Coordinates of C-alpha atoms in Angstrom, one line a residue:
M1 CA 19.1 12.7 -22.4
R2 CA 22.5 11.7 -20.3
E3 CA 22.3 15.1 -18.6
A4 CA 19.0 14.4 -17.5
Q5 CA 19.7 11.2 -16.1
G6 CA 23.3 12.1 -14.5
F7 CA 20.8 14.7 -12.9
I8 CA 18.7 12.6 -11.5
T9 CA 21.4 10.2 -10.4
L10 CA 22.6 13.2 -8.4
V11 CA 19.0 13.6 -6.7
C12 CA 19.2 9.9 -5.8
R13 CA 22.5 9.8 -3.8
G14 CA 20.9 13.5 -2.0
D15 CA 22.5 16.0 -4.0
R16 CA 20.9 19.8 -4.5
S17 CA 20.0 20.9 -7.7
T18 CA 18.2 23.9 -9.0
M19 CA 16.9 21.7 -11.9
S20 CA 13.6 20.1 -11.8
T21 CA 12.7 16.4 -12.3
A22 CA 8.6 16.7 -12.6
G23 CA 7.3 15.5 -15.4
K24 CA 10.3 13.3 -15.4
V25 CA 11.1 9.7 -14.9
I26 CA 13.3 9.0 -12.1
K27 CA 16.2 6.5 -11.9
C28 CA 16.9 5.1 -8.8
K29 CA 17.5 2.5 -6.4
A30 CA 15.4 -0.1 -5.0
A31 CA 15.0 -2.9 -2.6
V32 CA 13.0 -5.6 -5.4
L33 CA 11.9 -8.9 -3.8
W34 CA 11.9 -10.9 -7.0
E35 CA 10.1 -14.2 -5.5
T36 CA 9.3 -15.4 -1.8
N37 CA 11.9 -16.9 0.6
K38 CA 14.5 -14.8 -1.1
P39 CA 17.2 -11.7 0.0
F40 CA 16.0 -8.4 -1.2
S41 CA 18.1 -7.2 -4.8
I42 CA 18.9 -3.4 -4.9
E43 CA 18.2 -2.1 -8.4
E44 CA 18.2 1.0 -10.3
V45 CA 14.5 1.0 -10.6
E46 CA 12.5 3.8 -13.3
V47 CA 10.2 5.4 -11.1
A48 CA 7.7 7.4 -13.8
P49 CA 5.9 10.4 -13.1
P50 CA 2.8 10.8 -11.2
R51 CA -0.4 11.2 -12.9
A52 CA -3.7 12.5 -12.2
H53 CA -4.5 12.6 -8.4
E54 CA -0.7 11.2 -7.7
V55 CA 1.8 12.3 -5.8
R56 CA 5.8 11.5 -5.9
I57 CA 8.0 11.3 -2.7
K58 CA 11.4 11.2 -2.4
M59 CA 11.4 8.9 0.7
V60 CA 13.7 10.3 3.5
A61 CA 13.0 6.8 5.9
T62 CA 11.6 3.7 6.2
G63 CA 10.9 1.1 8.7
I64 CA 11.0 -2.4 8.6
C65 CA 7.7 -4.0 9.8
R66 CA 6.6 -7.5 10.3
S67 CA 4.0 -7.3 7.3
D68 CA 6.6 -6.6 5.2
D69 CA 8.5 -9.7 6.3
H70 CA 5.0 -12.0 5.8
V71 CA 4.8 -11.2 2.2
V72 CA 8.8 -12.8 1.8
S73 CA 7.8 -15.4 4.0
G74 CA 4.7 -16.3 1.7
H75 CA 2.1 -15.9 4.7
I76 CA 1.0 -11.9 2.9
V77 CA 0.4 -13.1 -0.6
S78 CA 1.7 -10.7 -3.2
P79 CA 2.0 -10.2 -7.0
F80 CA 6.0 -10.6 -7.8
P81 CA 8.2 -8.4 -8.1
V82 CA 7.4 -6.3 -5.9
I83 CA 8.8 -3.0 -3.7
L84 CA 7.8 -3.5 -0.3
G85 CA 8.0 -0.7 2.5
H86 CA 5.0 1.0 4.2
E87 CA 6.0 2.5 6.9
A88 CA 7.7 5.9 5.8
A89 CA 8.5 9.6 5.4
G90 CA 9.5 11.6 2.9
I91 CA 9.2 15.0 0.7
V92 CA 7.1 15.7 -1.9
E93 CA 9.1 15.8 -5.4
S94 CA 5.8 16.3 -7.7
I95 CA 2.4 15.7 -8.1
G96 CA 0.3 15.3 -10.9
E97 CA -3.0 16.8 -12.3
G98 CA -5.9 17.7 -9.7
V99 CA -3.7 17.2 -6.5
T100 CA -4.5 19.7 -4.3
S101 CA -3.9 18.1 -0.4
V102 CA 0.2 18.5 -0.8
K103 CA 2.4 20.4 -3.3
P104 CA 6.2 19.4 -3.9
G105 CA 8.5 20.4 -0.7
D106 CA 5.9 19.5 1.9
K107 CA 6.8 16.5 4.4
V108 CA 4.7 14.0 4.3
I109 CA 3.4 10.1 4.9
P110 CA 2.5 7.8 3.1
L111 CA -0.8 6.2 4.3
F112 CA -1.2 2.0 3.3
I113 CA -4.8 2.5 4.5
A114 CA -6.0 5.2 2.3
Q115 CA -8.6 7.7 3.3
C116 CA -11.2 8.8 0.0
G117 CA -13.3 10.4 2.1
K118 CA -16.0 10.0 0.1
C119 CA -17.2 6.0 0.7
R120 CA -19.7 4.7 2.7
R121 CA -16.7 3.6 5.3
C122 CA -14.7 6.9 5.1
K123 CA -18.6 8.4 6.2
H124 CA -18.5 5.6 8.8
Q125 CA -17.4 7.4 12.6
E126 CA -15.9 4.1 13.5
S127 CA -14.5 2.5 10.2
N128 CA -11.1 3.6 8.8
I129 CA -10.5 0.8 5.9
C130 CA -11.5 2.9 2.8
M131 CA -13.3 0.9 0.1
K132 CA -10.1 2.1 -1.9
N133 CA -7.7 0.1 0.0
D134 CA -5.7 -2.7 -1.6
L135 CA -5.8 -5.0 1.6
P136 CA -4.2 -8.7 2.2
S137 CA -7.2 -10.2 1.1
K138 CA -7.3 -9.2 -2.3
Y139 CA -3.5 -7.4 -3.0
Q140 CA -3.4 -6.1 -6.3
G141 CA -0.1 -4.4 -6.7
K142 CA -1.1 -1.9 -8.6
L143 CA -2.4 2.2 -7.9
Q144 CA -6.0 2.8 -8.1
D145 CA -5.8 3.6 -12.0
G146 CA -4.8 -0.1 -12.1
T147 CA -1.2 0.6 -13.8
T148 CA 2.0 0.5 -12.1
R149 CA 4.8 3.3 -12.0
F150 CA 8.3 0.9 -11.4
T151 CA 10.0 -0.3 -13.8
C152 CA 13.1 -2.9 -13.4
R153 CA 15.3 -4.7 -16.1
G154 CA 12.5 -4.1 -18.3
K155 CA 9.9 -5.6 -16.1
S156 CA 6.7 -3.7 -14.3
I157 CA 7.4 -4.0 -10.5
H158 CA 4.2 -4.2 -8.2
H159 CA 3.2 -1.9 -5.5
F160 CA 2.2 -3.0 -2.3
M161 CA -0.5 -1.4 0.0
G162 CA 0.1 1.6 -2.3
T163 CA 3.2 2.8 -1.0
S164 CA 6.1 1.1 -1.8
T165 CA 8.9 2.6 0.3
F166 CA 11.9 0.7 -0.2
S167 CA 12.8 2.8 -2.8
Q168 CA 14.0 6.5 -3.0
Y169 CA 11.3 7.8 -4.6
T170 CA 7.7 6.1 -4.8
V171 CA 4.8 7.2 -6.4
V172 CA 1.1 7.1 -4.5
D173 CA -2.5 7.9 -4.6
E174 CA -3.2 11.0 -3.4
I175 CA -5.6 9.6 -1.3
S176 CA -2.6 7.5 0.2
V177 CA -0.5 11.0 1.4
A178 CA -0.8 13.0 4.5
K179 CA 1.0 16.2 4.5
I180 CA 2.9 16.9 8.2
D181 CA 4.8 19.7 10.6
A182 CA 7.4 20.8 8.0
A183 CA 9.3 20.4 11.9
S184 CA 8.9 17.0 12.2
P185 CA 12.2 14.6 12.1
L186 CA 10.8 12.3 9.8
E187 CA 13.7 9.6 10.6
K188 CA 11.4 9.0 13.6
V189 CA 8.0 10.0 13.0
C190 CA 7.9 7.5 9.7
L191 CA 6.8 4.9 12.7
I192 CA 3.4 6.8 13.2
G193 CA 3.0 5.6 9.0
C194 CA 2.5 2.5 10.7
G195 CA 4.3 0.4 13.8
F196 CA 3.4 3.3 16.3
S197 CA -0.3 4.1 15.1
T198 CA -1.4 0.2 14.9
G199 CA -0.4 -0.2 18.3
Y200 CA -0.9 3.1 20.4
G201 CA -4.4 3.3 18.6
S202 CA -5.5 -0.4 19.5
A203 CA -5.1 0.9 23.3
V204 CA -6.8 4.2 22.8
K205 CA -9.0 4.0 19.9
V206 CA -10.5 0.6 19.6
A207 CA -9.9 -1.3 22.8
K208 CA -10.8 2.5 24.5
V209 CA -8.6 1.6 27.4
T210 CA -9.8 3.0 30.7
Q211 CA -8.4 4.9 33.7
G212 CA -7.2 2.5 36.5
S213 CA -7.8 -0.8 34.3
T214 CA -5.7 -3.7 34.1
C215 CA -4.2 -4.9 30.7
A216 CA -2.2 -7.6 29.4
V217 CA 0.0 -7.1 25.7
F218 CA 0.9 -10.4 23.9
G219 CA 4.0 -9.5 22.5
L220 CA 7.0 -6.5 22.8
G221 CA 8.0 -6.0 19.3
G222 CA 7.7 -2.4 18.1
V223 CA 3.7 -2.5 17.5
G224 CA 3.3 -4.4 21.4
L225 CA 5.5 -1.7 22.9
S226 CA 3.2 1.1 21.3
V227 CA 0.2 -1.1 22.5
I228 CA 1.6 -0.3 25.9
I229 CA 2.4 3.8 25.8
G230 CA -1.4 3.6 24.5
C231 CA -2.4 1.6 27.8
K232 CA -0.4 3.9 29.8
A233 CA -1.6 6.9 27.9
A234 CA -5.3 5.7 28.7
G235 CA -4.6 5.5 32.4
A236 CA -4.2 1.8 33.4
A237 CA -2.9 1.0 36.3
R238 CA -1.5 -2.4 35.6
I239 CA 0.1 -3.0 32.3
I240 CA 1.4 -6.9 32.2
A241 CA 4.0 -7.4 29.4
V242 CA 3.5 -11.1 27.9
D243 CA 6.6 -12.6 25.6
I244 CA 9.0 -15.4 25.6
N245 CA 12.2 -13.1 24.8
K246 CA 13.5 -12.1 28.1
D247 CA 15.8 -9.7 26.5
K248 CA 12.5 -7.7 25.6
F249 CA 11.3 -6.5 29.2
A250 CA 13.4 -3.7 30.2
K251 CA 12.4 -2.0 27.0
A252 CA 8.6 -2.5 27.9
R253 CA 9.2 -1.4 31.6
E254 CA 10.7 1.4 29.8
V255 CA 7.4 2.7 27.9
G256 CA 5.4 1.6 30.6
A257 CA 5.0 -2.0 31.8
T258 CA 3.9 -2.7 35.1
E259 CA 5.1 -6.2 35.2
C260 CA 6.5 -8.3 32.8
V261 CA 5.7 -12.4 32.3
N262 CA 7.5 -15.1 30.2
P263 CA 5.1 -17.7 29.6
Q264 CA 8.1 -21.0 29.5
D265 CA 8.6 -19.8 33.2
Y266 CA 5.2 -21.8 34.4
D267 CA 3.9 -25.2 33.9
K268 CA 0.6 -24.1 33.2
P269 CA -1.3 -22.2 30.3
I270 CA -0.5 -18.3 30.2
E271 CA -4.2 -17.5 30.2
E272 CA -4.8 -19.1 33.9
V273 CA -1.5 -17.7 35.1
L274 CA -2.7 -14.1 34.2
Q275 CA -6.4 -15.3 35.3
E276 CA -4.8 -15.3 38.7
M277 CA -2.6 -12.3 38.6
S278 CA -5.5 -10.2 37.9
N279 CA -8.6 -11.7 40.4
G280 CA -10.1 -13.4 37.7
G281 CA -9.5 -11.9 34.1
V282 CA -7.7 -8.6 32.9
D283 CA -10.1 -5.7 31.6
F284 CA -8.1 -5.6 27.9
S285 CA -5.9 -7.8 26.2
F286 CA -3.4 -7.7 22.6
E287 CA -2.1 -9.8 20.9
V288 CA 0.3 -8.3 18.7
I289 CA 1.8 -11.1 17.5
G290 CA -0.2 -13.2 14.5
R291 CA -0.6 -16.4 15.9
L292 CA -3.5 -18.6 16.3
D293 CA -2.5 -20.0 19.8
T294 CA -1.9 -16.4 21.3
M295 CA -5.0 -15.3 20.3
A296 CA -6.5 -17.8 21.7
S297 CA -4.8 -16.9 25.0
A298 CA -5.6 -13.1 25.2
L299 CA -9.1 -14.2 25.0
L300 CA -9.3 -16.4 27.6
C301 CA -7.4 -14.3 29.9
C302 CA -9.8 -11.5 29.9
D303 CA -12.4 -10.9 32.7
K304 CA -15.8 -13.5 31.3
S305 CA -18.5 -11.0 32.2
F306 CA -16.5 -7.5 30.6
G307 CA -13.3 -8.2 29.3
V308 CA -12.4 -6.8 25.3
S309 CA -9.7 -8.7 23.7
V310 CA -7.9 -7.1 20.4
I311 CA -6.7 -8.8 17.8
V312 CA -3.6 -6.6 16.6
G313 CA -1.1 -9.1 15.1
V314 CA -1.7 -10.1 11.2
P315 CA -2.7 -13.5 11.3
P316 CA -0.8 -16.2 8.9
D317 CA -2.8 -16.5 5.8
S318 CA -5.5 -19.0 5.2
Q319 CA -6.0 -19.7 8.6
I320 CA -9.1 -20.0 11.0
L321 CA -9.3 -19.2 14.2
P322 CA -11.7 -21.8 16.5
V323 CA -13.8 -20.0 19.3
D324 CA -16.0 -21.6 21.4
P325 CA -19.5 -19.3 21.9
M326 CA -19.7 -19.7 25.0
L327 CA -16.3 -17.4 25.7
L328 CA -18.5 -14.2 24.4
L329 CA -21.8 -15.3 25.3
T330 CA -20.5 -14.5 29.1
G331 CA -19.8 -10.6 28.2
R332 CA -16.6 -10.9 26.8
T333 CA -15.7 -8.6 23.3
L334 CA -13.0 -10.2 20.6
K335 CA -12.3 -7.1 18.0
G336 CA -9.9 -6.1 15.8
A337 CA -8.5 -3.3 13.8
I338 CA -5.9 -2.0 11.1
F339 CA -4.0 0.9 11.6
G340 CA -5.3 1.5 15.7
G341 CA -8.9 2.1 14.1
F342 CA -7.0 5.5 13.1
K343 CA -8.7 7.5 10.0
S344 CA -5.4 7.6 8.2
K345 CA -5.4 11.0 6.3
D346 CA -7.2 12.9 9.2
S347 CA -5.0 11.4 12.0
V348 CA -1.6 10.9 11.0
P349 CA -1.0 14.7 11.1
K350 CA -2.6 14.9 14.6
L351 CA -0.6 12.2 15.8
V352 CA 2.4 14.0 14.4
T353 CA 1.4 17.3 16.3
D354 CA 1.1 15.5 19.3
F355 CA 4.7 13.9 18.8
M356 CA 5.8 17.1 18.9
A357 CA 4.1 18.4 21.9
K358 CA 5.9 15.4 23.5
K359 CA 2.8 13.4 23.9
F360 CA 4.3 10.3 23.7
P361 CA 7.8 8.8 22.7
L362 CA 9.0 7.4 19.7
D363 CA 12.9 6.9 20.5
P364 CA 12.7 3.8 22.5
L365 CA 11.4 1.8 19.4
I366 CA 14.2 2.7 17.2
T367 CA 17.1 0.4 17.9
N368 CA 19.0 0.4 14.5
V369 CA 19.5 2.7 11.7
L370 CA 20.8 1.3 8.0
P371 CA 21.4 2.3 4.9
L372 CA 18.6 0.8 2.5
E373 CA 21.8 -1.1 1.0
K374 CA 21.8 -3.3 4.2
I375 CA 17.8 -3.9 3.9
N376 CA 18.7 -7.7 4.1
E377 CA 20.7 -7.6 7.3
G378 CA 17.5 -5.4 8.8
F379 CA 15.2 -8.2 8.1
D380 CA 18.0 -10.4 9.7
L381 CA 17.3 -8.4 12.8
L382 CA 13.9 -8.7 13.0
R383 CA 13.5 -12.5 12.2
S384 CA 16.3 -13.2 15.3
G385 CA 14.7 -10.7 17.5
K386 CA 17.6 -8.4 18.4
S387 CA 15.6 -5.5 16.8
I388 CA 12.4 -3.8 17.9
R389 CA 12.0 -1.4 15.1
T390 CA 15.1 -0.6 12.2
I391 CA 14.9 2.3 10.3
L392 CA 16.6 2.4 6.5
S393 CA 17.9 5.8 5.7
F394 CA 18.4 7.1 2.4

């Protein structure tokens, strides 16, 4: 028993061995959140082997996303204790019975938006919200069979969005993992697991930004910058970046913004400023913050007869956005999407292939790389606005 546990510890430290861990419990480090508004605690956890139609993954890199912080603050309700993290990339360690889409050694990206391929939503051309998803309105913190694979201090630890990537090893359902290019750099393409795809897809797939159009992007974090990259790729002529943090403007221009605006520089509502800048209203607007006031401003800044406004930011829990029906009756469109509208299992491998073909950049989005043990420092950087994306390495 000691020998097995010792080997598992070596594996978690990245050492090589020919002995297989398949079918065994793995002991490794994970960042556990025991309750809201508390720091993460680096713990030794036990990760059970994958059951039928499940995959155990050795994590290589994971990003810190605002959605994770919403759980810390209590804005997204999740059962506790929990291992968060949902934007990541790793290598398959072992598979359960019946798994056919991946094998041990494959490079993969866990999918917080599952794709079973069989339900009515998966079969719908425009939908990407599989009916088997564990989404914010009903987080259960369990895998598809209703159980968990994590144990710490003798207690069962909940999963998060079916991924739980703040752990050196995790177990996901087969419908929640995608095999990707074996040559892809996992420390970069991990962003395709959430932030980049969410922003990029909101522009090219959800809004369907048109050539020569004018766009306004509210919020210049990693997802907002990815929206800008998408708008540029779609051929937008003007991309107006909106944020109260001027320090983010240089990066916004680097990835494609043509103008940058700070609402605090004006004595009138930002929607009026944008209407004046765009001769009556922008063609497309994107709210990438998650605030009700900026959602309203993003809608109002659109052209009243054909403007399209997309909600990208995760709104506060149990909040209602009041909308005057007249704003829509004249022709505006208000819409939203999770994960940029992409069908995850189908689209993630293609997005990785596009990145490898240099169709879009990811490097400008990564500002910090830290070890898992410094996860709390990474969240401090996020909250202070001093980072775009912090990557935790294993």
